[in-house]
Structures are given as C-alpha cells and as structure tokens.
C-alpha cells in the first residue's frame, strides 16, 4: 500500500507529533471519562479557536460525531436536509436513521454542495412544516469540505444560514475535513462556524493525522446538556479519554492541524495539475481541498488499479476519486502521474 | 491521582508494550476499516485462542461491544435476561434498549451472578415464551468476571448453558474483565466460552492495559454476517483499525494479557488481606479478581475519600469498591492499608 | 364465551348507546384525521371534564395511548419509573422501550401501587440524576386503577406528586380503567389528575364499552405540540377519527361512562362477597374496582376453567384474576359462585 | 363537506352493510386479541382469496400495516426501495424509519410507478450489496394502485419480480387501494400478489368503506411468525378485534369490496371525462382507479376551493388531486364539472 495510496486520507498513519503526545500522556493514572487534565485543556483550546460558547465532546469516529450532533438536534419526527452525496446519507449504513432516529431529506448536490435555492424549490419539503403526516424539516446538514472536495464560500454559507433562520432550521456542519476547508479558504474556525450559523459541528481528527478521535462541538448550552447523555448512550464515551484529547492538543499546537491540511490540499493541487493536461482525462470538479476526481477511460482505470489504491466513484462515467493526506509525498504524485501518462500514451498508439 | 487510584482499572495508563506496538504499527499507509495485515493476524490469533469458529470484530469500547453482541442476537421483540447489577442494565445509559432495541429482564444477582435457579423461578419471564403481549426472552447475558469481582464456576456456567439450551436462549458473555476471570480460574479462553455455550463474547481490552479497543467475538457464521453491518451502523467501525488490532496482538504476545490480569488480581487479593483483619471493616463478597468491596463506617469512607479515589458502591450500607489494575503497585496497597488502619484506630479512641 | 367470561373487560361487547352513536355519525362525508365536528366537540367535552388545558388525542388502543404519552415526555436517555406489574412494563411486548425509546425502572408494587417511599429507597435510581452513565429518571408512571384493581388514595397521589416535584419527574397516569377508579373513589376527573400532578393521561375507552379508541390527554401546550407528530408517527392517527370521537361523546353523555364503570365495580364487589366466605378461597387484594383476585386450590382452578374463562395470574400461589365489565350480569356472578361452592364442597368430601 | 368532497376516500362514511355487520357482531362477549370466531372466519376467507399460505393480521390503519410489513421484512441495516411519492416515504411522518427501523431508498417515479429499469440504473443502490458502509437494499415496496391512481400492469410487476429475485429483494405491496387496482385490471387477488412475487401485502379497508381496519398479509410462515409479536409491539393489536374482522367479512361477502372499488373508479372516469375537454385544464396521468389529477390555472383552483374540498398536489404546476369513493354520487361529479366549466368560461371572458 505504502506510497501507492490515493484511496483515502484515513489510510495514512499517525503524525509523529501525535504519537509523541500519546507517549507523553502515558505516564500515570488519570480520571476516566473526560475528567482528566488533557480534556480540560482541550476544552479551553477549542474555546480559543471557536469562541467561548463552544463545548467539545471527544468521540471515537466521524459517524459517531455526526450521529451525536443529529441526535442532539432532533426529535423522532424531525428530518435532516442534506445532499444526496452526504456521508450521513450514503456512507453510514443508516446510522442516522437508526440511532439519531431522524429522517433524511436528500437534495441533489451542486458540485457536492447543498444550495439554498435547491432546498427552497424542492417539492414536499419546506411545505411540510406543520403537516403532521410528514417528518418536520429541522436540521440543515452541510459538509465542509464537501464529499467532492469543494468548499462552501462565505456567500454560500450566508445563503444557507438565511434559509435556516427563515425556516427555523438548526445548522449542522459535518467537518470530517473541516481543516482542509479552512486551509483552503483561509477563514478562522470561529468565523467559518459563524458564517454557517452552526449549532453543531463534527470536527474531524482521524483523517488529519490522528490515530482515532473526533470532536462533536456544540455552540449552545442546551445542545451540550443533551450531548453528555447521548454521547454515552451512543457508545461514544471513551473511558481513557485523555488519549483522544492529547492527540487534539498535539495538532492544535503551532497550528499543526492546518499545516497538515494545507499539505494535503497542496498535494491534491499538484496531482490535479499533473493530470489536467493529459487528454482524455478530465477533472470534473474544482480541486479545492485534498480530493481530486478524475474521469478516465475504463481501461486506464483498470490498469491503474493493478498498482494503485483508489476508489472508483462512478462506474458509469469512469470517474475515480484520488485522496491525498498529510503524509502524501510529491514523489508519489510524480510516480502516479507518470503511470497515467504512460497508459494514456499507450492508448493513443493502440 | 497517580498512586491514589482505586476508582477503576480504566484510570490506568497504557502498558508500555502496547505503546511500543502502536509505534511499530505507525510506519506507513495501511488499508482502512480492518482490511490491514494487523487485523488479519488478530483474527488468526483469536482463532488460536477461541477456536476456528471465532470471528472477532474490533470495536471502540465496552458498551459498543455489548450493544453489538445484543443487537446481533436479538429482534425488536426479544428480551435479554441479566442481573440487576449487569453493566448493560445499569451503566450504559439505556444504550442496549435504544440501539440494540431489546428489553432487559433483570434478575436479582447472587454475589454478582445470574443463577439458573433464580431465572427459572422468576415470575412472568420464561412463561412469556409464545405470549405476544410480552417481550420474548431470547438471550442470557452473563458478566465474567462479574461486576462484584466474582467468577462463575464451571458448574455455574454449565447450569446456565443447560437453561439456555432448554429455552432456546442465546448466551452472551460480557467479558470486559474476561482476562481477570481466566487468570482467576485457570480455564482456557476456548474452554470458558464453551462452558457457557456462548454465541457472542464482549472481550475487554481497555481495562487491561490497552489505550482503547475491545472485541466483539461471534462464534457462528450467522452472527458474524450480521455483525459486519451492525458494527458500522452502531458507530463502532474504526477507520484506522490497525491501531486497535496491533494493541491486541501486543497483549496476546507471551500471554501478557493474562499476566497483567493476574497482577491486578493479586493486588486485589493483597488489598483484601490487608483490610480483612481491620474491624469493623468487612469484605462482603469473595475477592476472586481485581475488585475488593469493603463495608466501612461512613466517617472512615469520608476521610479516605479526601486522599484516595474510589467509588462508593452502596451509600446505605457504606460499601465501597476498590479496583486494582495491571499498574497497581504493592506500595499503593500498603499506603492505603496504613491509612485505613490509622483511621480505624482513631475511631476506636474517640 | 357469553355469560362465562371473567377473563377481561375487553371481551365485552360495545354498549348499545355507543353503537347508536356510531350509526348516527355515519351520515355523510367528514374531514379526516380529526378535523371533523365530532372531534371538535370531544375536545370541548374533555376540557369540561379535565379543565381547559386538557388536549385530548384520540388513538386506537391502550398501548398506543401509553406509548404516545411516554414518547412525548421523554428523550432517548430518559427513564420511566413504574411498578413491576405495570402494563407498560409487562404487557406491551417492549413497545415503550422500542417506540417511546425509554428505559423502564421497575419498582416492586405494593398492592399494585407505586409508593413514593419505595421509589425513594430504590438503590441506583434517583441517585442516577446527572450521571451520564445511567438513564435519567424523568417520568413517574402510575396506573389508576392499578393492575390489581386497587385505587390510589388522594394521600398516596399527593405523596407521588411531591416526589415528582422534588425530583423534576413528569407524572403519567395509565388510566385504561380510569373510569373504574373514579367510580370507586368519587373524585372528579380534574381533581384526580390534579391530585397526581399529571402531565399526561392515557384515558381508556375500549375496556369501558367502546368498540375501539382511547385518549392520550396532555395537560400542557408543549406536550400537545409534540403529540401531534408523534401520534401520526406512532401509527395512531385514525383517518376516520369521527368514529372514535363519537363513541366518547356517547359515553360522556349523562355520565354513562361512570355508570358503566360503577356497574362493573359493583359486580366485582358482589363477586368478592360471594367468594369471600368460601374456605379455603382467599381474596388477597382489596376489591376496589372491577377486578377480583382469588387464591384457590389448583384442582378447583382446573375444574373451573373447563367452563369459565379467566386468567391464572400466578400459577405458583394459585391466584386467578376475575374481571367484570359493564356487561356482566348478576346471574353470571351467581352461577360462578355456585360452581365454586360446589367444587369447594366436593373437595371437602373427597 | 357532504357532497363537496374530492379530498380523499377516507372522508367517506362507512358502507351500510359494514355498519350492519358491526351491529350483528355486537351480541355478546368474545375472546379478545383475535381469538374470536370472526377473525377465524376472516383468515379462511383471506386464504380463499389469496391462497392457503396467506396469513392476515388485522391492524388499525394503513401506516400500521405498512410499518408492520416492513418491520417483518427488515433488519436494522436493511433498506427499502420505493418511489419518491410512496406513502411510506412521504406521508407517514418518518414512521418506517423510526419503527420498522429501515432506511428508504427513494427512486423517481414514472407515473407513480417504481420501474425496474430505474432501480437498476440508480447510482449507489444495488451496488451497495455487501458494502458494510451502506444500508443493504432488501425490500422492494410498490404501491398498487399508485399514489397517482395508476395501476401496475402484469408486465411491469413481472419486471419488478425478476429484479427482486435477481437481487434477493423481498417484495412488499402497499395496497391501501388494492381493491381499486383489482377492479381496474381485473386480476384476481391471488394472481396479482403472485405477479409481483409479494411476501407481504398491506391490504386496505378504511379507504374502501370500512370504519377502521386494514390487513397486513404475509405469504410465508417466517413472516407470519414475526408479525405476531411485531403487531403487538407496534401498537396494532386490537383487543376487540372481532369488530375489524366482521367489517372485512362484510365487504368480502358477494364481492362488495370490488363493487365499491369499481364504483369509485367509475366515478373517477366520469369526472376525468367531464374535465378532459375543458381547456386549459389538463389531466397529466392516466385515470385508472379512483384518483383524477388535474392541472388548472391557479385562480381556478382558488375559486373552486371556496366550495369544494380537494388537495393541491403540486402548487408550482397547479395540479390538484380529486379522489372519489364508494360513496361519490354522479350528481356530485356533475355539480363539480359545471362549477369548473363556469369558471373556465369566466376566465376566457375576462
């Protein structure tokens, strides 16, 4: 696998400074379940980054963070508006429906994004409000960066925020790759959350250099009060929580988290640049973070998969997804681009 | 906290050999979601220990393992028979009911144990079978070692196994401290599971030297087939799973897991010995693993809590729980016993 | 069956005045889902009986009413305190856990009742408040009249109300046989609800002369607002609702509902009187409503069951439950008492 | 309302012969919960109509029948494929997700129908099989007659049946208006179920002349075995079940159910005929059962709603839904058509 992975940023190892932090945290007994000094410091650090109202709840994984956020924000008859490619809709095996107990209203994405205008024009959706026969639209869940690697602009977030205010929707941000989005558009964490008017954020760690651990962050007291119980009930309360908190503290030090994300983004940009002039390969979406989608002939895909790891996103069109991470090296990009070039060349000949 | 913790074995740090294994596993990219060589080796190792039918599913925590096991074994109208002190009944914030979707039938424990005769004589329980107005008793869940630190004997397990066979119940073993039980009674892992006729085992790691990670082990194909999906849906599928698997491989090496458990058990035995002759302190349950329960005057408890960490198990009777771990040192036992002795002495004088 | 039924008051037919009301309601089209004039009148009538804050939601059956009430009052991590013989705990196939998503804390009953002192002294219950590892006690559910046919006194209700206030518990009354309780102790509906401080009441109809239909009544706006959606989601929204509402209007006319309940209670009193002097038959609980429990020799039970329908409540002690209804005739009591007397006599001889 | 209702067939009253049957059933006590002679006869009658494997479970309403069917057919990680206008997806307030615990995969409808080719070409659907990150497509749910009043042809059912067989999907038929479909295409009940390869059928009663009551019918023993418990747990077990069964027996007598459905269909055909030549009114879907959809200018809709009851199906296009029932009289069609004609005429003038 090593040096051949464009499959996912969660195939990457743990950043050395995170490993060091884990060792440093491993000196003696500590209170379990988050009543330890690491978790206390993490809370302060998150409030530095996101504002004093932010209450972080360390959890185990991204699905855990998403489901906790949605569970806090919904009652059983509530529904969550998201795109048709949202992780919560597609890749979580029905966990939001089962555990948060909410219905998902999926809207066709535009370059991975939920757009306010599409939500407004969706039949049988906002008109459901007050109709007891229908699940009540209550939450807007957007993914920043999106599943397609794009990043919502401040303007797009403002439009969604307005929509949410107008219809009494709570905003959830699935930020499994929030760091990559910040590294891309340069907003501060607090400003980014504010722009979306988010009440809850799934803040990713595992895909950005951690061994395990994400944060569900709530921006009001009511949410945080519910989250205490729901985190436990949803199987996300780590007993030795210091080992999650210490990892986040390590990446928050000297902005390592943003540096790692920027590196991953840069590698994706490099990869896109190296593929963009290789006809007939086509890059269907803007490359803004650490994902490059590329549409290729099926035989080229088949050839490449013999020696490289990546996902075929859409079999019909021949679109593959190539992810980079903090650990991706330029040499790997080079090798891959050369492989692609050779195959494209061979194709022209035959 | 350090050197003053009898609160729980999950306050302990990570065993150094586990930390080393995590570092060794941190060399390069690896397939996510368990398709890595560590997890493959772990599967082989578990089959060595538990027999070839055993299918281990690494998960994040003990509640996750328990709920996954119960979810696999039940349909919505099924009920789980367990004691009134079972972790699933008392300490999981209703997660089994919410996520596995099963009803719990709690039976008064006998020294922490579920006894077959009590189950048989419980009104409105086994007679429920076939009565559509009542949840159907389908699973027997026993905890080995128990919440009170006791260990089921082979005979007691055989009685429960017979009961289960007779009434078509599947047996689940909550083995958050399975290692401590094995270290206590000397049975092999496979023999212990066989004695109970278990179809699913929650096999603990975090309380025995790991940073995080437990195994839900299934002993038939049908269970394993369902567990694949339910693990993901129940928020327990680690993306960087190698870091769970590598920890288990480390503790299975040279029987470190049993050695750690034996040490914890020995420390509890030492503690019990040091307390047992200190009138009016009373040890209400047999000390068989790494928990010592001690009934003390309320003022002694209050005094001790000023400088030691432990849980008051039962306020009314003045019973406290003192847990030891792989990291508990004899000097800590000494210091505690001396503190207790001083207080008991002072009490006699005043 | 006819004339031989002491099995249940839900074996009875529909009261003739209810049938007439159904026919009268069957004249033309009417708005569905409760937007019909019958349901509007029912709302007014319920507010006459229970006070202006009462909002009735017609539902299909008793389990539906109970689960709706609990669903409205709880979040997923909340628990409901009730007795070990409560219908919600024993006879609803786990529906409260599955659908309302709450944990049940069962307390040993005293003559069918939940007693405040028992709740206070229950280990691991009220102390759970604020402990994220444990489901949070949030609702007190009492059954009036109880499953054993007894009726809470005003004093007992006041004690439970105080307990609830003190610990922030919402009170739910399962009133499947609320009419029988009122007929027994003479309190008004409003006074009875007030005495318990109830926020939600399951008000029975089917067991008191209706064909089908119960009311879930909420006494605050917040509860009613949630109930609108949860009734639909919980499969309890009748499209042709007028046919439930018309039945309730019929029985509220001239206090027919109380008259029917009083008749059933009187029949039970008569039955108890006829059995009470037949040694060795023993009446273990006070006969206050329409249930008579009687402890009998097993051979007498077996003989009687050949020609009479009733439930064996407790096989071990030989206790049977004999229910009367609005339709039970004194002649049936006579016949049964004579049968019992003959068997008891034969027994003495042999 | 009377004589002005095109809102729904569930605004209609109860057919007189059903009322008579209810009265006849109201003679004496009867076993509760379906152990009565009416329910026994109903079972035989259903087996006459649907074949000997058919096991009917009387339930209260259509959502109850649908959710019971889906609950029987699914595990928590299973998903149900249906159209984007399916009642289970749109009009049941999230009940299938909450109570059956399944995810819904909605597919764009073609004239109300789920078409096999669309299912096959849907991205991220059938390819999900075996992918633990995704809910598993397990059930095909089709509505016969559809929400748009159309009827699947034998050929269309055969295509869906093939698709289901190929991918191991169980077929569920939502037959809230099954009678209308049969009356339209003339197939026998058994043949219609066979054509679709259905394992479960929600068989409607309330919309076709009953007061309340539907049947969930299962066509294999495994389904029926689970349904016993799930019906109770899902709040659908009527205690006085004879009053549901007696209604179905009444409509099965002399094919009254098909006669009523045919009448409703005929009235819809008449209505469509009367509207079809009134420019610019447009009938967008084939009128095959008892629903007429009509696209009209918004001002005409507004005018008509002042004196007629009907639903606006799609505000944007100005499409209204006009339902007929067994009780709709030709005079009502005439009056409505005249009203429409007058408004259309006025419009041309102004």
Short mmCIF file of C-alpha atoms in Angstrom, two decimals, chain D residues 7-347:
data_model
loop_
_atom_site.label_atom_id
_atom_site.label_comp_id
_atom_site.label_asym_id
_atom_site.label_seq_id
_atom_site.Cartn_x
_atom_site.Cartn_y
_atom_site.Cartn_z
CA UNK D 7 -60.30 15.40 -0.81
CA UNK D 8 -59.99 11.74 -0.01
CA UNK D 9 -61.74 8.42 0.01
CA UNK D 10 -61.14 8.37 3.75
CA UNK D 11 -63.57 11.24 4.20
CA UNK D 12 -66.34 8.88 3.16
CA UNK D 13 -68.66 7.28 5.69
CA UNK D 14 -68.95 3.57 6.43
CA UNK D 15 -70.85 1.42 3.98
CA UNK D 16 -74.29 0.48 5.37
CA UNK D 17 -73.60 -3.25 5.07
CA UNK D 18 -70.45 -2.75 7.15
CA UNK D 19 -72.47 -0.95 9.81
CA UNK D 20 -74.95 -3.80 9.83
CA UNK D 21 -72.16 -6.30 10.25
CA UNK D 22 -70.83 -4.36 13.23
CA UNK D 23 -74.23 -4.47 14.84
CA UNK D 24 -74.59 -8.19 14.20
CA UNK D 25 -71.18 -8.78 15.77
CA UNK D 26 -72.25 -6.90 18.86
CA UNK D 27 -74.24 -9.57 20.58
CA UNK D 28 -72.17 -10.91 23.43
CA UNK D 29 -68.71 -11.38 24.88
CA UNK D 30 -66.00 -12.70 22.60
CA UNK D 31 -62.36 -13.65 23.05
CA UNK D 32 -60.09 -10.65 22.73
CA UNK D 33 -56.97 -10.16 20.57
CA UNK D 34 -58.18 -12.15 17.59
CA UNK D 35 -59.11 -15.42 19.22
CA UNK D 36 -62.72 -14.91 18.20
CA UNK D 37 -64.79 -16.68 15.52
CA UNK D 38 -64.94 -13.61 13.24
CA UNK D 39 -61.21 -13.42 12.96
CA UNK D 40 -61.03 -17.15 12.39
CA UNK D 41 -63.51 -16.90 9.52
CA UNK D 42 -61.64 -13.91 8.15
CA UNK D 43 -58.47 -15.98 7.98
CA UNK D 44 -60.28 -18.62 5.93
CA UNK D 45 -61.80 -16.02 3.67
CA UNK D 46 -58.43 -14.38 3.03
CA UNK D 47 -56.95 -17.77 2.21
CA UNK D 48 -59.78 -18.33 -0.28
CA UNK D 49 -58.88 -15.05 -1.94
CA UNK D 50 -55.09 -15.11 -1.71
CA UNK D 51 -54.16 -18.77 -1.38
CA UNK D 52 -53.57 -21.07 1.53
CA UNK D 53 -50.23 -19.55 2.57
CA UNK D 54 -51.76 -16.16 3.24
CA UNK D 55 -51.82 -15.16 6.90
CA UNK D 56 -53.81 -11.99 7.58
CA UNK D 57 -53.10 -9.78 10.58
CA UNK D 58 -55.84 -7.23 11.21
CA UNK D 59 -54.38 -3.88 12.22
CA UNK D 60 -55.78 -0.41 12.81
CA UNK D 61 -54.63 1.72 9.92
CA UNK D 62 -52.63 1.86 6.72
CA UNK D 63 -49.46 3.22 8.22
CA UNK D 64 -49.70 0.46 10.79
CA UNK D 65 -49.99 -2.16 8.06
CA UNK D 66 -47.10 -0.75 6.06
CA UNK D 67 -44.78 -0.43 9.02
CA UNK D 68 -45.63 -3.92 10.22
CA UNK D 69 -44.84 -5.38 6.79
CA UNK D 70 -41.53 -3.53 6.57
CA UNK D 71 -40.61 -4.36 10.16
CA UNK D 72 -41.15 -8.05 9.48
CA UNK D 73 -39.05 -7.96 6.32
CA UNK D 74 -36.06 -5.98 7.53
CA UNK D 75 -33.18 -5.89 9.97
CA UNK D 76 -31.86 -2.51 11.14
CA UNK D 77 -29.26 -2.23 8.40
CA UNK D 78 -31.71 -3.03 5.65
CA UNK D 79 -33.15 -0.56 3.22
CA UNK D 80 -36.41 -0.37 1.31
CA UNK D 81 -36.57 0.73 -2.31
CA UNK D 82 -39.66 2.74 -3.19
CA UNK D 83 -40.69 5.72 -5.28
CA UNK D 84 -40.34 9.32 -4.27
CA UNK D 85 -44.12 9.60 -3.97
CA UNK D 86 -44.63 6.41 -1.96
CA UNK D 87 -46.84 6.86 1.09
CA UNK D 88 -44.16 5.23 3.25
CA UNK D 89 -41.63 7.81 2.08
CA UNK D 90 -43.74 10.95 2.11
CA UNK D 91 -46.86 10.66 4.22
CA UNK D 92 -46.01 8.64 7.29
CA UNK D 93 -44.02 11.18 9.29
CA UNK D 94 -40.92 9.02 9.27
CA UNK D 95 -42.72 6.05 10.87
CA UNK D 96 -40.97 3.42 8.70
CA UNK D 97 -37.55 4.76 9.66
CA UNK D 98 -38.47 5.12 13.32
CA UNK D 99 -40.47 1.99 13.95
CA UNK D 100 -39.51 -0.51 11.27
CA UNK D 101 -36.01 0.92 11.63
CA UNK D 102 -35.20 0.78 7.95
CA UNK D 103 -33.68 3.24 5.53
CA UNK D 104 -35.71 4.24 2.49
CA UNK D 105 -34.11 4.48 -0.93
CA UNK D 106 -36.39 6.68 -3.00
CA UNK D 107 -36.39 6.42 -6.77
CA UNK D 108 -38.04 8.92 -9.12
CA UNK D 109 -41.45 7.59 -10.05
CA UNK D 110 -42.77 7.12 -13.55
CA UNK D 111 -46.48 7.93 -13.49
CA UNK D 112 -46.42 6.93 -9.83
CA UNK D 113 -44.67 3.65 -10.50
CA UNK D 114 -41.41 2.10 -9.45
CA UNK D 115 -39.87 0.84 -12.68
CA UNK D 116 -37.30 -1.93 -12.67
CA UNK D 117 -35.04 -0.17 -15.16
CA UNK D 118 -34.85 2.93 -12.98
CA UNK D 119 -33.94 0.86 -9.98
CA UNK D 120 -31.19 -0.89 -11.91
CA UNK D 121 -29.67 2.36 -13.10
CA UNK D 122 -29.84 4.20 -9.80
CA UNK D 123 -26.32 5.07 -8.66
CA UNK D 124 -25.16 3.85 -5.24
CA UNK D 125 -28.04 1.44 -4.78
CA UNK D 126 -27.81 -2.17 -5.95
CA UNK D 127 -24.04 -1.83 -5.86
CA UNK D 128 -24.39 -1.32 -2.09
CA UNK D 129 -24.91 -5.03 -1.55
CA UNK D 130 -22.12 -6.36 0.63
CA UNK D 131 -20.73 -2.89 1.37
CA UNK D 132 -20.88 -2.52 5.14
CA UNK D 133 -20.81 1.27 4.90
CA UNK D 134 -24.21 1.29 3.29
CA UNK D 135 -27.68 0.18 4.21
CA UNK D 136 -28.47 -3.02 2.35
CA UNK D 137 -31.24 -2.95 -0.26
CA UNK D 138 -33.52 -5.73 0.93
CA UNK D 139 -37.10 -4.82 0.15
CA UNK D 140 -38.89 -3.51 -2.93
CA UNK D 141 -42.04 -1.69 -1.89
CA UNK D 142 -44.54 -0.87 -4.59
CA UNK D 143 -47.93 0.76 -4.24
CA UNK D 144 -50.85 -0.80 -6.10
CA UNK D 145 -52.82 1.28 -7.07
CA UNK D 146 -50.16 4.00 -7.00
CA UNK D 147 -50.37 7.36 -5.29
CA UNK D 148 -51.10 8.81 -8.71
CA UNK D 149 -54.01 6.45 -9.30
CA UNK D 150 -52.22 4.36 -11.89
CA UNK D 151 -52.06 0.57 -11.88
CA UNK D 152 -49.03 -1.61 -12.49
CA UNK D 153 -49.55 -3.90 -15.46
CA UNK D 154 -48.78 -7.59 -15.23
CA UNK D 155 -45.68 -6.97 -17.32
CA UNK D 156 -44.43 -4.23 -15.04
CA UNK D 157 -44.98 -6.43 -12.00
CA UNK D 158 -43.12 -9.28 -13.70
CA UNK D 159 -40.15 -6.99 -14.32
CA UNK D 160 -40.06 -5.96 -10.68
CA UNK D 161 -40.41 -9.56 -9.60
CA UNK D 162 -37.42 -10.52 -11.75
CA UNK D 163 -35.40 -7.67 -10.36
CA UNK D 164 -36.29 -8.75 -6.84
CA UNK D 165 -35.38 -12.37 -7.47
CA UNK D 166 -32.09 -11.40 -9.04
CA UNK D 167 -31.02 -9.23 -6.13
CA UNK D 168 -32.59 -11.13 -3.26
CA UNK D 169 -35.15 -8.45 -2.51
CA UNK D 170 -38.42 -9.18 -0.74
CA UNK D 171 -41.43 -7.54 -2.36
CA UNK D 172 -43.93 -5.57 -0.32
CA UNK D 173 -47.14 -4.25 -1.84
CA UNK D 174 -48.75 -1.22 -0.26
CA UNK D 175 -52.33 -1.98 -1.17
CA UNK D 176 -54.16 0.79 0.63
CA UNK D 177 -56.19 0.89 -2.60
CA UNK D 178 -55.59 -2.68 -3.72
CA UNK D 179 -59.28 -3.15 -4.38
CA UNK D 180 -59.27 -0.25 -6.81
CA UNK D 181 -56.33 -1.79 -8.66
CA UNK D 182 -58.06 -5.17 -8.93
CA UNK D 183 -61.27 -3.53 -10.07
CA UNK D 184 -59.25 -1.74 -12.74
CA UNK D 185 -57.23 -4.55 -14.23
CA UNK D 186 -59.44 -7.48 -13.42
CA UNK D 187 -56.79 -9.77 -11.98
CA UNK D 188 -57.69 -11.96 -9.04
CA UNK D 189 -56.19 -11.10 -5.65
CA UNK D 190 -54.02 -14.20 -5.70
CA UNK D 191 -52.84 -13.59 -9.25
CA UNK D 192 -51.97 -10.02 -8.51
CA UNK D 193 -49.86 -10.96 -5.49
CA UNK D 194 -48.26 -13.78 -7.44
CA UNK D 195 -47.41 -11.49 -10.34
CA UNK D 196 -45.43 -9.25 -8.01
CA UNK D 197 -43.93 -12.13 -6.06
CA UNK D 198 -45.04 -10.36 -2.89
CA UNK D 199 -44.07 -11.63 0.54
CA UNK D 200 -46.18 -9.05 2.31
CA UNK D 201 -49.25 -7.02 1.42
CA UNK D 202 -50.83 -4.07 3.16
CA UNK D 203 -54.46 -4.62 2.27
CA UNK D 204 -56.63 -1.57 2.68
CA UNK D 205 -60.04 -1.37 4.25
CA UNK D 206 -60.62 2.12 5.61
CA UNK D 207 -60.48 3.81 2.21
CA UNK D 208 -62.96 1.32 0.82
CA UNK D 209 -65.99 1.58 3.07
CA UNK D 210 -64.74 0.37 6.45
CA UNK D 211 -64.85 2.33 9.69
CA UNK D 212 -61.29 1.33 10.58
CA UNK D 213 -59.03 -1.62 9.93
CA UNK D 214 -56.52 -2.90 7.42
CA UNK D 215 -54.83 -6.25 6.96
CA UNK D 216 -51.14 -6.96 6.90
CA UNK D 217 -50.98 -10.21 4.97
CA UNK D 218 -47.86 -12.39 4.95
CA UNK D 219 -47.26 -15.15 2.45
CA UNK D 220 -44.69 -17.22 4.28
CA UNK D 221 -44.53 -18.76 7.74
CA UNK D 222 -41.43 -16.87 8.81
CA UNK D 223 -43.08 -13.56 8.17
CA UNK D 224 -46.25 -14.56 9.96
CA UNK D 225 -44.28 -15.80 12.96
CA UNK D 226 -42.55 -12.45 13.40
CA UNK D 227 -45.67 -10.48 12.69
CA UNK D 228 -47.42 -11.86 15.76
CA UNK D 229 -45.02 -10.08 18.08
CA UNK D 230 -44.38 -7.03 15.95
CA UNK D 231 -48.09 -6.30 15.57
CA UNK D 232 -48.41 -6.09 19.33
CA UNK D 233 -45.18 -4.17 19.79
CA UNK D 234 -46.12 -1.76 17.02
CA UNK D 235 -49.35 -0.81 18.82
CA UNK D 236 -51.57 -2.54 16.28
CA UNK D 237 -53.14 -5.38 18.24
CA UNK D 238 -56.83 -4.60 18.67
CA UNK D 239 -58.34 -6.11 21.78
CA UNK D 240 -61.87 -6.21 20.39
CA UNK D 241 -60.59 -7.49 17.08
CA UNK D 242 -63.89 -9.04 16.06
CA UNK D 243 -65.05 -5.57 15.08
CA UNK D 244 -62.30 -5.31 12.48
CA UNK D 245 -62.77 -8.83 11.22
CA UNK D 246 -66.54 -8.51 10.96
CA UNK D 247 -66.12 -5.48 8.72
CA UNK D 248 -63.84 -7.31 6.32
CA UNK D 249 -66.18 -10.31 6.28
CA UNK D 250 -68.97 -7.94 5.33
CA UNK D 251 -67.16 -6.45 2.36
CA UNK D 252 -65.87 -9.82 1.17
CA UNK D 253 -69.49 -11.00 1.04
CA UNK D 254 -70.75 -11.01 -2.57
CA UNK D 255 -67.63 -9.10 -3.63
CA UNK D 256 -68.94 -5.90 -2.14
CA UNK D 257 -65.33 -4.67 -1.78
CA UNK D 258 -64.74 -4.95 -5.52
CA UNK D 259 -68.10 -3.44 -6.31
CA UNK D 260 -67.36 -0.43 -4.12
CA UNK D 261 -63.95 -0.03 -5.68
CA UNK D 262 -65.40 -0.29 -9.16
CA UNK D 263 -67.94 2.38 -8.34
CA UNK D 264 -65.20 4.69 -7.11
CA UNK D 265 -63.16 4.01 -10.23
CA UNK D 266 -66.16 4.65 -12.44
CA UNK D 267 -66.82 7.96 -10.76
CA UNK D 268 -63.21 8.97 -11.37
CA UNK D 269 -63.50 8.02 -15.02
CA UNK D 270 -66.66 10.07 -15.28
CA UNK D 271 -65.02 13.01 -13.60
CA UNK D 272 -62.00 12.78 -15.89
CA UNK D 273 -64.26 12.66 -18.91
CA UNK D 274 -66.12 15.74 -17.75
CA UNK D 275 -62.89 17.66 -17.21
CA UNK D 276 -60.91 16.47 -20.18
CA UNK D 277 -62.43 18.76 -22.74
CA UNK D 278 -62.30 21.89 -20.61
CA UNK D 279 -59.31 23.80 -21.91
CA UNK D 280 -56.84 24.75 -20.40
CA UNK D 281 -57.45 22.02 -17.83
CA UNK D 282 -55.15 19.09 -18.35
CA UNK D 283 -55.18 15.56 -16.94
CA UNK D 284 -51.50 14.68 -16.51
CA UNK D 285 -51.75 10.99 -15.59
CA UNK D 286 -53.86 8.12 -16.90
CA UNK D 287 -57.03 7.80 -14.81
CA UNK D 288 -57.10 4.12 -13.94
CA UNK D 289 -58.57 3.97 -10.45
CA UNK D 290 -60.28 6.50 -8.18
CA UNK D 291 -57.93 9.46 -8.45
CA UNK D 292 -58.06 12.21 -11.02
CA UNK D 293 -55.18 14.62 -11.18
CA UNK D 294 -55.93 17.85 -12.99
CA UNK D 295 -53.67 20.76 -13.81
CA UNK D 296 -55.56 24.05 -13.65
CA UNK D 297 -54.87 27.77 -13.58
CA UNK D 298 -54.16 28.94 -10.04
CA UNK D 299 -57.13 31.28 -9.94
CA UNK D 300 -59.49 28.48 -10.91
CA UNK D 301 -58.07 26.35 -8.11
CA UNK D 302 -58.52 29.16 -5.62
CA UNK D 303 -62.11 29.71 -6.71
CA UNK D 304 -63.00 26.04 -6.56
CA UNK D 305 -61.52 25.57 -3.10
CA UNK D 306 -64.03 28.05 -1.74
CA UNK D 307 -66.76 25.47 -2.20
CA UNK D 308 -65.06 22.14 -2.79
CA UNK D 309 -62.64 20.04 -0.74
CA UNK D 310 -59.59 18.65 -2.52
CA UNK D 311 -55.82 18.69 -2.15
CA UNK D 312 -53.43 20.76 -4.19
CA UNK D 313 -50.90 18.13 -5.13
CA UNK D 314 -48.33 20.40 -6.69
CA UNK D 315 -48.56 24.13 -6.10
CA UNK D 316 -46.00 25.05 -8.75
CA UNK D 317 -47.75 23.41 -11.67
CA UNK D 318 -51.24 23.93 -10.30
CA UNK D 319 -52.06 20.26 -10.12
CA UNK D 320 -54.88 19.15 -7.88
CA UNK D 321 -55.89 15.68 -6.76
CA UNK D 322 -59.56 14.70 -6.91
CA UNK D 323 -60.45 11.45 -5.18
CA UNK D 324 -63.67 9.56 -5.48
CA UNK D 325 -65.03 6.87 -3.21
CA UNK D 326 -67.72 4.22 -3.00
CA UNK D 327 -69.99 7.00 -1.77
CA UNK D 328 -69.38 9.52 -4.52
CA UNK D 329 -72.57 10.18 -6.50
CA UNK D 330 -72.74 11.17 -10.18
CA UNK D 331 -74.60 14.31 -9.18
CA UNK D 332 -71.53 15.50 -7.32
CA UNK D 333 -69.41 14.98 -10.41
CA UNK D 334 -71.94 16.94 -12.41
CA UNK D 335 -72.01 19.81 -9.98
CA UNK D 336 -68.26 19.99 -9.83
CA UNK D 337 -67.84 19.80 -13.58
CA UNK D 338 -70.38 22.58 -14.01
CA UNK D 339 -68.54 24.72 -11.47
CA UNK D 340 -65.30 24.15 -13.31
CA UNK D 341 -66.91 24.94 -16.65
CA UNK D 342 -68.35 28.18 -15.33
CA UNK D 343 -65.00 29.32 -14.00
CA UNK D 344 -63.15 28.33 -17.13
CA UNK D 345 -65.71 30.25 -19.18
CA UNK D 346 -65.49 33.34 -16.99
CA UNK D 347 -61.75 33.22 -17.36
#
